[in-house]
Coordinates of C-alpha atoms and ligand atoms in Angstrom, one line a residue:
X1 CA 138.9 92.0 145.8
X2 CA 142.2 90.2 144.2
X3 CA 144.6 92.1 145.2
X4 CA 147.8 91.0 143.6
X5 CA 149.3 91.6 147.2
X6 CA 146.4 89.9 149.2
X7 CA 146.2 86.8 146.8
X8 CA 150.1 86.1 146.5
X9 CA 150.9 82.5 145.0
X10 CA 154.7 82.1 146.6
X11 CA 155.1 80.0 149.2
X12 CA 157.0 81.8 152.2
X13 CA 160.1 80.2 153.6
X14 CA 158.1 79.6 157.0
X15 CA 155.1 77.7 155.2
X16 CA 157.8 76.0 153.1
X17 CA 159.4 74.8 156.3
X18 CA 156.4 73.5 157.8
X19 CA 154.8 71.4 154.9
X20 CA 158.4 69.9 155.1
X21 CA 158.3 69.1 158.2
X22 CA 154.8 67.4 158.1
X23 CA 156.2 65.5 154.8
X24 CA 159.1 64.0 156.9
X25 CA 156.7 63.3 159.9
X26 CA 155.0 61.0 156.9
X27 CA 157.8 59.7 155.7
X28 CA 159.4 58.6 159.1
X29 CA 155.9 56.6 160.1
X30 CA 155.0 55.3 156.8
X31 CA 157.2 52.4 157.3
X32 CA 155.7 50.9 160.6
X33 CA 151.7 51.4 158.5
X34 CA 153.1 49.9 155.6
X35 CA 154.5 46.8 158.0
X36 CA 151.1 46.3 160.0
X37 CA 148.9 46.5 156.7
X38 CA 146.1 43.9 157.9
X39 CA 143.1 46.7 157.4
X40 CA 145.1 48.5 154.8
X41 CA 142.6 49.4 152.0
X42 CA 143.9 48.4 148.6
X43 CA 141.9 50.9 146.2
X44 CA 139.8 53.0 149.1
X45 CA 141.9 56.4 149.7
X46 CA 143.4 56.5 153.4
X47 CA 145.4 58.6 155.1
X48 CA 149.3 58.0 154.6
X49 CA 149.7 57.8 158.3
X50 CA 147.6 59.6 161.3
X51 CA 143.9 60.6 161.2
X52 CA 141.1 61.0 158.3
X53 CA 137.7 62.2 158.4
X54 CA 135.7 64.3 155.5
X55 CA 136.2 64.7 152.2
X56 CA 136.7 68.0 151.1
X57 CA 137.3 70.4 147.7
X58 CA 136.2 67.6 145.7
X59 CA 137.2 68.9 142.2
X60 CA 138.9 69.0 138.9
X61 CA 141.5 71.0 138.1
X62 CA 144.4 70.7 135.0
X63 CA 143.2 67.4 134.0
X64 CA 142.8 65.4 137.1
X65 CA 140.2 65.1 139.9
X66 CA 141.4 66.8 143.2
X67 CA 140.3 65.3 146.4
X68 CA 141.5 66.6 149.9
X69 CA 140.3 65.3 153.1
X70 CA 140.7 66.4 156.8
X71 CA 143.8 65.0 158.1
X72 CA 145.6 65.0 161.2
X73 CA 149.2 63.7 160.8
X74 CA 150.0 63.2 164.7
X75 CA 147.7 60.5 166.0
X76 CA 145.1 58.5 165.0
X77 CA 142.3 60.5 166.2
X78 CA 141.6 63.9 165.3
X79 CA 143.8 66.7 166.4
X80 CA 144.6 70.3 164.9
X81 CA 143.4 69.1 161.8
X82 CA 145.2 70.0 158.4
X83 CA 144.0 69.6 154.6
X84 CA 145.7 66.7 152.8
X85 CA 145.4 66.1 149.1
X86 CA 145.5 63.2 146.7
X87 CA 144.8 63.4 142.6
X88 CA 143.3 60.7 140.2
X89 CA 142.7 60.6 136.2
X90 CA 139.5 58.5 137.0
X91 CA 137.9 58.9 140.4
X92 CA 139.4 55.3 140.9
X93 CA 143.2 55.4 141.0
X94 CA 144.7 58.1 143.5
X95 CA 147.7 59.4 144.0
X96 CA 149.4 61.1 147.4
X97 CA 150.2 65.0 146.4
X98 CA 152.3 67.2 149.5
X99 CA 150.3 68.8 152.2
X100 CA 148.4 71.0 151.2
X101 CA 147.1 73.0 154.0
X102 CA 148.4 73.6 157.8
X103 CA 146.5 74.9 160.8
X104 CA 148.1 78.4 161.9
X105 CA 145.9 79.8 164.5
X106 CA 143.0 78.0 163.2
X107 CA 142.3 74.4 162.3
X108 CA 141.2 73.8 158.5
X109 CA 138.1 72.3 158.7
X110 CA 136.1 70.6 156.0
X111 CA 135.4 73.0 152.6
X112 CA 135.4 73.2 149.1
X113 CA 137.0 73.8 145.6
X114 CA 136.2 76.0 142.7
X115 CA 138.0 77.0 139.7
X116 CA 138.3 81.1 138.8
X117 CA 140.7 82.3 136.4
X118 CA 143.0 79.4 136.4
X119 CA 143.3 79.3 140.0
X120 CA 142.6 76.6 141.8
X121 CA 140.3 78.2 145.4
X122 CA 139.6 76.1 148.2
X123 CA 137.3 77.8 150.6
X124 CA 137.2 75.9 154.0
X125 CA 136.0 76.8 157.8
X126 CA 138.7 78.5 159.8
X127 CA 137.7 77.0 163.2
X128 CA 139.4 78.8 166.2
X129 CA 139.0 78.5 170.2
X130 CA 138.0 81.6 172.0
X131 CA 138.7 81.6 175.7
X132 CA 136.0 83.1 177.6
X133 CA 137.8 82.5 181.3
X134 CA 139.4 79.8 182.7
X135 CA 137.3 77.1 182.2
X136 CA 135.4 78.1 179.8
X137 CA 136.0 77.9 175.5
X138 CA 133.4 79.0 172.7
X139 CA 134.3 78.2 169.4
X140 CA 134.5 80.5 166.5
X141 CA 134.3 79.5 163.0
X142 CA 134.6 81.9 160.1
X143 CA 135.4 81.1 156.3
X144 CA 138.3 81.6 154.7
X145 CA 140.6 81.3 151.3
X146 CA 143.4 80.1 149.7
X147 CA 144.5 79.6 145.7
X148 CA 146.9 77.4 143.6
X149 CA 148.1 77.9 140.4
X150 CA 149.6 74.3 139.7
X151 CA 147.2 72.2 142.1
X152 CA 150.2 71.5 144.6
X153 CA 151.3 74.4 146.1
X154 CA 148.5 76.5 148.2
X155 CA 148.8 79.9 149.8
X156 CA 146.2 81.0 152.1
X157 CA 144.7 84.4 151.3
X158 CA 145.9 87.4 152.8
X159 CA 143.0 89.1 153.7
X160 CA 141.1 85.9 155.3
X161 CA 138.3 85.8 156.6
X162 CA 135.8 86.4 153.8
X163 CA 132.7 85.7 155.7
X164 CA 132.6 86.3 159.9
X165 CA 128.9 86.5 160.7
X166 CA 126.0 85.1 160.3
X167 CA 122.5 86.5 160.6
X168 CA 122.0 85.3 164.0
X169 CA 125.9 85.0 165.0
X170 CA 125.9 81.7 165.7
X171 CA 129.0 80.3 166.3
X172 CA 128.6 76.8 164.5
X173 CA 128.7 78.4 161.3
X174 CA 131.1 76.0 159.2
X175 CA 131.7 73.2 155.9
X176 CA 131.3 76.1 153.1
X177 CA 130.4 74.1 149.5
X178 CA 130.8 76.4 146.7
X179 CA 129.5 76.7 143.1
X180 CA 128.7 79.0 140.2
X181 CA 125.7 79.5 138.5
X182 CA 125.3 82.6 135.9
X183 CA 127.6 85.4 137.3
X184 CA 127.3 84.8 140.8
X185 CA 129.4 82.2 143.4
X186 CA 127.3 80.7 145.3
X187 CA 127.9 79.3 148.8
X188 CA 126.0 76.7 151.6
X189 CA 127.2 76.7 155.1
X190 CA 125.6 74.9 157.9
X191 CA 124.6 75.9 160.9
X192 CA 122.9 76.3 164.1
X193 CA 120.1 78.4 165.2
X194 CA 119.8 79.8 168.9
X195 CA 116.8 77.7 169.7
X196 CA 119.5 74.7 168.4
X197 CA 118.2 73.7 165.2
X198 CA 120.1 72.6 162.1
X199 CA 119.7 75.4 158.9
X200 CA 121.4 75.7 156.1
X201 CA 122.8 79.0 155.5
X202 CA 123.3 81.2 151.5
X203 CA 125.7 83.2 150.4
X204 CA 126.5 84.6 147.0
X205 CA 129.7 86.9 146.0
X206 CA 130.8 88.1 142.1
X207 CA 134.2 87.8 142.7
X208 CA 134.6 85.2 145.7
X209 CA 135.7 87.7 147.9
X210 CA 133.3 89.5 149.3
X211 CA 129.9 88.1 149.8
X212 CA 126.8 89.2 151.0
X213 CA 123.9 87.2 153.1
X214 CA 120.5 85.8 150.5
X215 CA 118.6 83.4 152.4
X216 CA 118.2 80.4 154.2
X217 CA 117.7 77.6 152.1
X218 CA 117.0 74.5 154.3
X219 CA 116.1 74.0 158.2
X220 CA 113.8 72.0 159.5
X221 CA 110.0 71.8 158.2
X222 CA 107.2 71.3 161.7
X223 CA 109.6 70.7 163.8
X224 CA 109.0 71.0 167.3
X225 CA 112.3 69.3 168.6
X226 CA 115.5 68.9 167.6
X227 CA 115.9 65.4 168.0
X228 CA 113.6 65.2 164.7
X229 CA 115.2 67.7 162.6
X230 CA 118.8 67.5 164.3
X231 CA 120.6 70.1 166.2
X232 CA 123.6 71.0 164.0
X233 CA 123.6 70.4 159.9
X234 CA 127.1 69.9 159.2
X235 CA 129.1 69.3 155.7
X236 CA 125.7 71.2 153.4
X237 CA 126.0 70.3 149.5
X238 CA 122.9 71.9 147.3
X239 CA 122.9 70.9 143.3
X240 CA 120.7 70.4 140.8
X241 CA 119.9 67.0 139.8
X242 CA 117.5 65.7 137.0
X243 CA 116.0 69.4 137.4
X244 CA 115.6 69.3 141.0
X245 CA 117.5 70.9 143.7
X246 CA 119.0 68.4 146.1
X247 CA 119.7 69.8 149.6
X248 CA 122.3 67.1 150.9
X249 CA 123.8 67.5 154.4
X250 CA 125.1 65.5 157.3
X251 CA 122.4 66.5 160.7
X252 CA 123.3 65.8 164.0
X253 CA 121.2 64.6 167.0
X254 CA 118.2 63.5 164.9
X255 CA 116.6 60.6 167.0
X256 CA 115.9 57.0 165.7
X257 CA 112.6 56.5 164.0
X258 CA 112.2 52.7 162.9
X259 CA 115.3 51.2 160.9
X260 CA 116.3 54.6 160.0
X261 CA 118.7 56.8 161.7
X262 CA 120.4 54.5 163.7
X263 CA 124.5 55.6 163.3
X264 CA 125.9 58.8 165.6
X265 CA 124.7 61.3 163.0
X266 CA 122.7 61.0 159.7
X267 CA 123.6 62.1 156.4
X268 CA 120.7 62.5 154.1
X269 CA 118.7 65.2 151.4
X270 CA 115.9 67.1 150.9
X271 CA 114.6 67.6 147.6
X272 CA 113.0 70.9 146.4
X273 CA 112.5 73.7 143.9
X274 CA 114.8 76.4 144.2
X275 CA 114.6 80.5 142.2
X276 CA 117.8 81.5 142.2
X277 CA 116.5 85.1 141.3
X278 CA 115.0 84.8 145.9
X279 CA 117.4 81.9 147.0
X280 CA 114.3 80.5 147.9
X281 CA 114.3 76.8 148.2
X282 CA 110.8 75.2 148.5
X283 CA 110.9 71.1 149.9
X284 CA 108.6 68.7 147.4
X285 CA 110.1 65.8 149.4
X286 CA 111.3 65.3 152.7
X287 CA 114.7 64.6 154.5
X288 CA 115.4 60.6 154.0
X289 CA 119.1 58.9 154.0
X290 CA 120.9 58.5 151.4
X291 CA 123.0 55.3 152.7
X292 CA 122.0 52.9 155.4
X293 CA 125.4 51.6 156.3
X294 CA 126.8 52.1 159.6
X295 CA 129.8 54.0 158.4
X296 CA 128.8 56.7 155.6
X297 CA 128.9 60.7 156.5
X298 CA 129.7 64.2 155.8
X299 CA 129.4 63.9 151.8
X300 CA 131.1 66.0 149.3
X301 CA 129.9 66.1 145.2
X302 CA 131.1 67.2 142.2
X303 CA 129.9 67.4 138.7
X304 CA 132.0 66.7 135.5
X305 CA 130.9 66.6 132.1
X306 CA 127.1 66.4 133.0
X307 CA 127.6 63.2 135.7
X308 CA 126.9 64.4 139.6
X309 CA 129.9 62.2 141.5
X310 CA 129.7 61.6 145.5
X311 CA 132.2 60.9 148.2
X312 CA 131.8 60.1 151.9
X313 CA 133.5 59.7 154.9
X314 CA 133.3 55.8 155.1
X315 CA 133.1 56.6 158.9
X316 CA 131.6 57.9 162.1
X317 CA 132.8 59.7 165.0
X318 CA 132.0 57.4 167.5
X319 CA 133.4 54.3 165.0
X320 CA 135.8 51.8 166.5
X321 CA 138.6 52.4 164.1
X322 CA 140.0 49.0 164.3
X323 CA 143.3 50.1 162.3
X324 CA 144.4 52.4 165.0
X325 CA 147.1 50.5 166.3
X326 CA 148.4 49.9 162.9
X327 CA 149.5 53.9 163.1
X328 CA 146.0 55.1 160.6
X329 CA 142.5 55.3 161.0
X330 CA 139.9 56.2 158.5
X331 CA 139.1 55.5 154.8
X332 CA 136.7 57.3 151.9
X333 CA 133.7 55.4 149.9
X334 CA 134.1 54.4 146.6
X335 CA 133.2 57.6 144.3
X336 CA 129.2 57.1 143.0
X337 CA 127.3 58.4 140.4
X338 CA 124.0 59.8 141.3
X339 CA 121.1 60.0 139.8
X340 CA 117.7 60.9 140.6
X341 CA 114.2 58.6 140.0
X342 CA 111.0 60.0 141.4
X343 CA 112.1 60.9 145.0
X344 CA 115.0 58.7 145.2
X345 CA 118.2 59.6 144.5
X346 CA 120.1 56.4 143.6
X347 CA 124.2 55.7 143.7
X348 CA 125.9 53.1 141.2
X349 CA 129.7 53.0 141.5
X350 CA 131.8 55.1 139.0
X351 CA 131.8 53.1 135.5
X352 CA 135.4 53.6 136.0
X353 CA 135.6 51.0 138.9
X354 CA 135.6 48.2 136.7
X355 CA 139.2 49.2 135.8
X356 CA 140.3 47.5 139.3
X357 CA 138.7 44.1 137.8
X358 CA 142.2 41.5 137.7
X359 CA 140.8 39.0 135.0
X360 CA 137.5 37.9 134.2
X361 CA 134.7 36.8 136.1
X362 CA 134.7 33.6 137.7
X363 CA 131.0 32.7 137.5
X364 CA 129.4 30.1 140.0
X365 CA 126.8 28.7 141.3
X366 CA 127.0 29.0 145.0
X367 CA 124.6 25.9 146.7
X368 CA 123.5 26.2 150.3
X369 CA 126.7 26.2 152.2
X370 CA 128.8 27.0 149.1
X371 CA 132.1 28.7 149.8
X372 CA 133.9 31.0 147.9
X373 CA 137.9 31.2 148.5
X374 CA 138.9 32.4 145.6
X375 CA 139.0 35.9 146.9
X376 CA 142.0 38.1 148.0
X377 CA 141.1 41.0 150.7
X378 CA 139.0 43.0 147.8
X379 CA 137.1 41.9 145.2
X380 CA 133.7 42.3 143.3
X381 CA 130.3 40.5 143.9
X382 CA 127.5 40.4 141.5
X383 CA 125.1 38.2 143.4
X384 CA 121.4 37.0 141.6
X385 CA 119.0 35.6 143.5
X386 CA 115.5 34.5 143.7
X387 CA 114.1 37.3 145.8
X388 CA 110.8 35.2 146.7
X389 CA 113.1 33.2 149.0
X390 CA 115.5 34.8 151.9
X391 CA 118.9 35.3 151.1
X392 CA 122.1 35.2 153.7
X393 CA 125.6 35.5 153.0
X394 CA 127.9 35.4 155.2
X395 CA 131.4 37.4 155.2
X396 CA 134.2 36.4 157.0
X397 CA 138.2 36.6 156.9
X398 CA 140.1 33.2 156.1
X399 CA 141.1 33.0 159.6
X400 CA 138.1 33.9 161.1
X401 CA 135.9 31.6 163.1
X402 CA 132.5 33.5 162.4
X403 CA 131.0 35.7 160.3
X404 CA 132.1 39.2 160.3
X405 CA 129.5 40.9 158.2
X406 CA 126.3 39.4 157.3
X407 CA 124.1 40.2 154.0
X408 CA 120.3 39.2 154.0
X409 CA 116.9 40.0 152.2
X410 CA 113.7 39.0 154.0
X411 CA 111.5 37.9 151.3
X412 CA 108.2 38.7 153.5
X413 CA 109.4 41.8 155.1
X414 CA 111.1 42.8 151.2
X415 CA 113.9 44.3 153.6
X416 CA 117.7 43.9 152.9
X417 CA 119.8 44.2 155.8
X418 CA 123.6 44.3 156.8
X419 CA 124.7 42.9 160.0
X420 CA 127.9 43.4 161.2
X421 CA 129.9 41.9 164.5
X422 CA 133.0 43.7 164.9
X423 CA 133.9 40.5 167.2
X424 CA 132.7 37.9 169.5
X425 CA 131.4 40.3 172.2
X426 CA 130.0 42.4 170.8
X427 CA 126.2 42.0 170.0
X428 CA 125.0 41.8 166.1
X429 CA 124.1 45.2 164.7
X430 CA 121.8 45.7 162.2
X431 CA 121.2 48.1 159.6
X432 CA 118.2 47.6 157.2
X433 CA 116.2 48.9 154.8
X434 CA 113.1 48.1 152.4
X435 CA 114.0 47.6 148.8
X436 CA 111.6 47.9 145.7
X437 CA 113.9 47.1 142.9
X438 CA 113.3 49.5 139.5
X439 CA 114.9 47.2 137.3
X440 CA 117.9 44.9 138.4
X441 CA 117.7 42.5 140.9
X442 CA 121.4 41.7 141.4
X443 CA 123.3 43.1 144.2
X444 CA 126.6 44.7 143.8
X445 CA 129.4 44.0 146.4
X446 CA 132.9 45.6 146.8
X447 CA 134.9 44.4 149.5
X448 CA 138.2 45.9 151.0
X449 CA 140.4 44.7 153.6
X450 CA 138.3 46.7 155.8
X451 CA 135.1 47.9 154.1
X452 CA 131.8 46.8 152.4
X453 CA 129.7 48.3 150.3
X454 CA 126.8 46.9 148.9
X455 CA 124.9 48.4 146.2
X456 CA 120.9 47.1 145.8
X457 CA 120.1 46.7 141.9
X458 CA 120.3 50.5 140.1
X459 CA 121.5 51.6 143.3
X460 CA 118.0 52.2 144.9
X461 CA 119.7 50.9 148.5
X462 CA 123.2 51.3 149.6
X463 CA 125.0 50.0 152.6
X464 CA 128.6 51.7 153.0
X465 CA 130.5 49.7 156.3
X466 CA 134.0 49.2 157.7
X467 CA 134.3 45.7 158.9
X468 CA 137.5 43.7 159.7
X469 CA 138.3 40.6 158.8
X470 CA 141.4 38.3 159.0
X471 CA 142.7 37.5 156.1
X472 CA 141.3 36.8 152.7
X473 CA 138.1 37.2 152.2
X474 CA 135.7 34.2 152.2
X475 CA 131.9 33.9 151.5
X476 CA 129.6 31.4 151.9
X477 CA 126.0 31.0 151.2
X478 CA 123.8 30.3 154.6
X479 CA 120.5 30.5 152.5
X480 CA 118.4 27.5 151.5
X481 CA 118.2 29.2 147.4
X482 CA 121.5 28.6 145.6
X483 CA 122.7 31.8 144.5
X484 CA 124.3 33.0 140.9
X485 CA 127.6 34.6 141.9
X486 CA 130.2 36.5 139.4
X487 CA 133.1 37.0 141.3
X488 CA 136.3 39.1 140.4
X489 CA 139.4 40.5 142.6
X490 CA 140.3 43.8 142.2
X491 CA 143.8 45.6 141.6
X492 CA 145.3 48.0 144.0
X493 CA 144.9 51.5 143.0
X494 CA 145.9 53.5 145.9
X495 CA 149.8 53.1 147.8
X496 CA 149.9 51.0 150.3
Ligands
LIG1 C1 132.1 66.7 160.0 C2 132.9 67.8 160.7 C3 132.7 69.2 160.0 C4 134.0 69.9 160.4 C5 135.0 68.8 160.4 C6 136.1 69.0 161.4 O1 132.6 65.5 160.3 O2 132.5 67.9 162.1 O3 131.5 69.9 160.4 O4 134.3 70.9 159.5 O5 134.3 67.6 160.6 O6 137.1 68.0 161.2

């Protein structure tokens, strides 16, 4: 299939024109972000200017990590949405590379990376708009190429698209994830079936290029609606874990049930056996979250020298995006490490986070009432506590009058919960979640100028949320129990 001809690497003088003129579109708003940089994350990767929402072709490539993410340079909501790229040595300090995908007559929306032959090939969802008469659109999605050889510069392939159809020609067919196992690529794509169910669709190819149709690895198990299952399973990811199969995807339209499920759309797993020799993937445990903050979707993972890493979205389609006006809107998680205890897959932060720590700990005691100022807008919690007694700690910005974010743990109900005002007016809004520590007790808290994330003991519970406060951080401790607290601020690690 790699045609010399159909996989060219030189940049024409028209794409070379265009990623300029995206780069000077950057360049002439950065100054105006970098001026209103109240919500601007200090070691979260953001979008230079404009738009952000998945992570995509989450890799490593010539010594560094590759990251790109769906990016819309032109306003701060979504648009015709390009593929921008940033680079790290450690999953924790990133670095802006140039554009490296536009939108021709399709939008590039979210896909993968995978290294063949020294090339660097991102497969991603071509997503077009077919008019069927005047008032009417279908969309059409089919999956395309395109390669690098230095991990800057990226050409589309020639002979795009590689797949158009799927079994039932569905037309929500999208978020390809790609990986190799033995001789054969492998590829999940998620989809819709015409009785609108979430599935998630398998592919496998030799050479990349042309790939045939092996099974359907994940869609809904009973279920007579779709508001159980979800109608649409966007951004699949499928990977072995602790020798288990982990079927990770982002469903939309699954109904509340309890304290779970209570953000626009859901992004959780399904854990199974899988024979590669039938693409058969049988579930031994059934669909559950994988995050219960209000702001955590359409993952991407990648594995490096035996460790499974995980990004998110740190947002939501219908989130408020408080930024906006400041000319950006949208930031990633912090990169975790999974792991995988009974049914539970558990996140800790990359051991590399630690790097961002600015001195040592200052260690306190924090009484009821205790305040800690000492904090810029990020820093590190390690918080222990006596969990026979409630906990509540409050967050809030220097300059706030209220709390902006607050942490508890029911001691009866053995639930931790994060509940978050965006302001004033607007009523408190819980997330929440039983936790049965493993091992540690302590919680782990990272905050940003406009992000939480709150890690329960090995990871067991995780809360991932974009709050906004003014100022400098400040804590205090609402609870009766004083609390141990080791507190650092972090470093930057991403431009401003
Ligand atoms: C998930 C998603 C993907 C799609 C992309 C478009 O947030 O809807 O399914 O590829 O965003 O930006």
């Amino acid at each position: 299939f790699v045609t010399a001809q159909a996989c060219d690497l030189t940049e024409t003088d028209a794409d070379k024109t265009a990623k300029a003129a995206v780069e000077t579109n950057i360049t002439n708003n950065r100054p105006f972000v970098i001026s209103n940089s109240r919500y601007r994350q200090v070691y979260h990767v953001s979008p230079p200017v404009g738009w952000m929402n998945d992570p995509n072709g989450f890799s490593f490539f010539k010594d560094k990590y590759h990251l790109f993410y769906q990016f819309y340079p032109y306003d701060t909501s979504t648009g015709n949405i390009h593929w921008a790229h940033v680079t790290s040595p450690d999953l924790v300090a990133w670095t802006q590379e140039p554009i490296a995908l536009l939108p021709g007559d399709e939008q590039i929306f979210s896909g993968s990376a995978i290294e063949k032959d020294g090339t660097l090939v991102l497969m991603y969802t071509a997503h077009k708009t077919e008019k069927i008469n005047d008032t009417f659109s279908l969309a059409n999605e089919t999956q395309y190429l395109a390669f690098s050889n230095d991990g800057v510069v990226f050409n589309k392939y020639k002979n795009n698209p590689v797949i158009s159809f799927t079994p039932d020609n569905s037309r929500d067919f999208r978020d390809p994830k790609v990986w190799k196992h033995e001789n054969y690529y492998y590829v999940v794509m998620g989809t819709q079936t015409a009785n609108k169910l979430g599935k998630v669709l398998l592919y496998r190819s030799l050479d990349l290029g042309f790939w045939e149709y092996f099974n359907e690895i994940g869609q809904p198990q009973n279920v007579t609606s779709n508001t159980i299952g979800g109608y649409m399973w966007e951004c699949p990811d499928f990977f072995e874990l602790s020798g288990r199969f982990i079927l990770l995807m982002s469903p939309q339209g699954m109904a509340e049930v309890g304290d779970r499920y209570h953000n626009q759309f859901q992004t959780g797993y399904i854990i199974g056996n899988f024979d590669y020799t039938t693409g058969k993937f049988t579930e031994t445990a059934s669909f559950q979250e994988i995050d219960y903050g209000h702001d955590f979707y359409a993952t991407q993972t990648m594995e490096k020298d035996g460790k499974r890493y995980l990004i998110a979205w740190m947002g939501s389609w219908d989130g408020q995006f408080q930024e906006r006006p400041d000319g950006w809107a949208g930031s990633m998680t912090i990169i975790r490490e999974l792991t995988l205890v009974g049914d539970r897959i558990l996140m800790k932060p990359v051991d590399a986070i630690t790097n961002l720590r600015d001195g040592q700990a200052n260690n306190i005691t924090l009484e009821q009432n205790g305040v800690i100022d000492t904090l810029n807008k990020s820093g590190e919690l390690i918080v222990t506590f006596d969990l026979t007694q409630n906990l509540s700690l409050k967050f809030q910005g220097a300059s706030d009058t209220q709390s902006v974010v607050t942490l508890g743990w029911d001691s009866i109900a053995k639930k931790v919960s994060l509940d978050r005002n965006y302001n004033a007016t607007t009523p408190t809004n819980v997330r929440q979640g039983e936790w049965n520590p493993i091992n540690s007790t302590s919680l782990r808290i990272f905050l940003d100028s406009s992000s939480i994330e709150v890690f329960c003991g090995e990871g067991e519970v995780v809360f991932s949320s974009r709050v906004y406060p003014t100022g400098a951080w400040r804590v205090s401790n609402l609870a009766a129990q004083s609390v141990s607290v080791s507190v650092y601020n972090l470093k930057r690690s991403v431009a401003i």
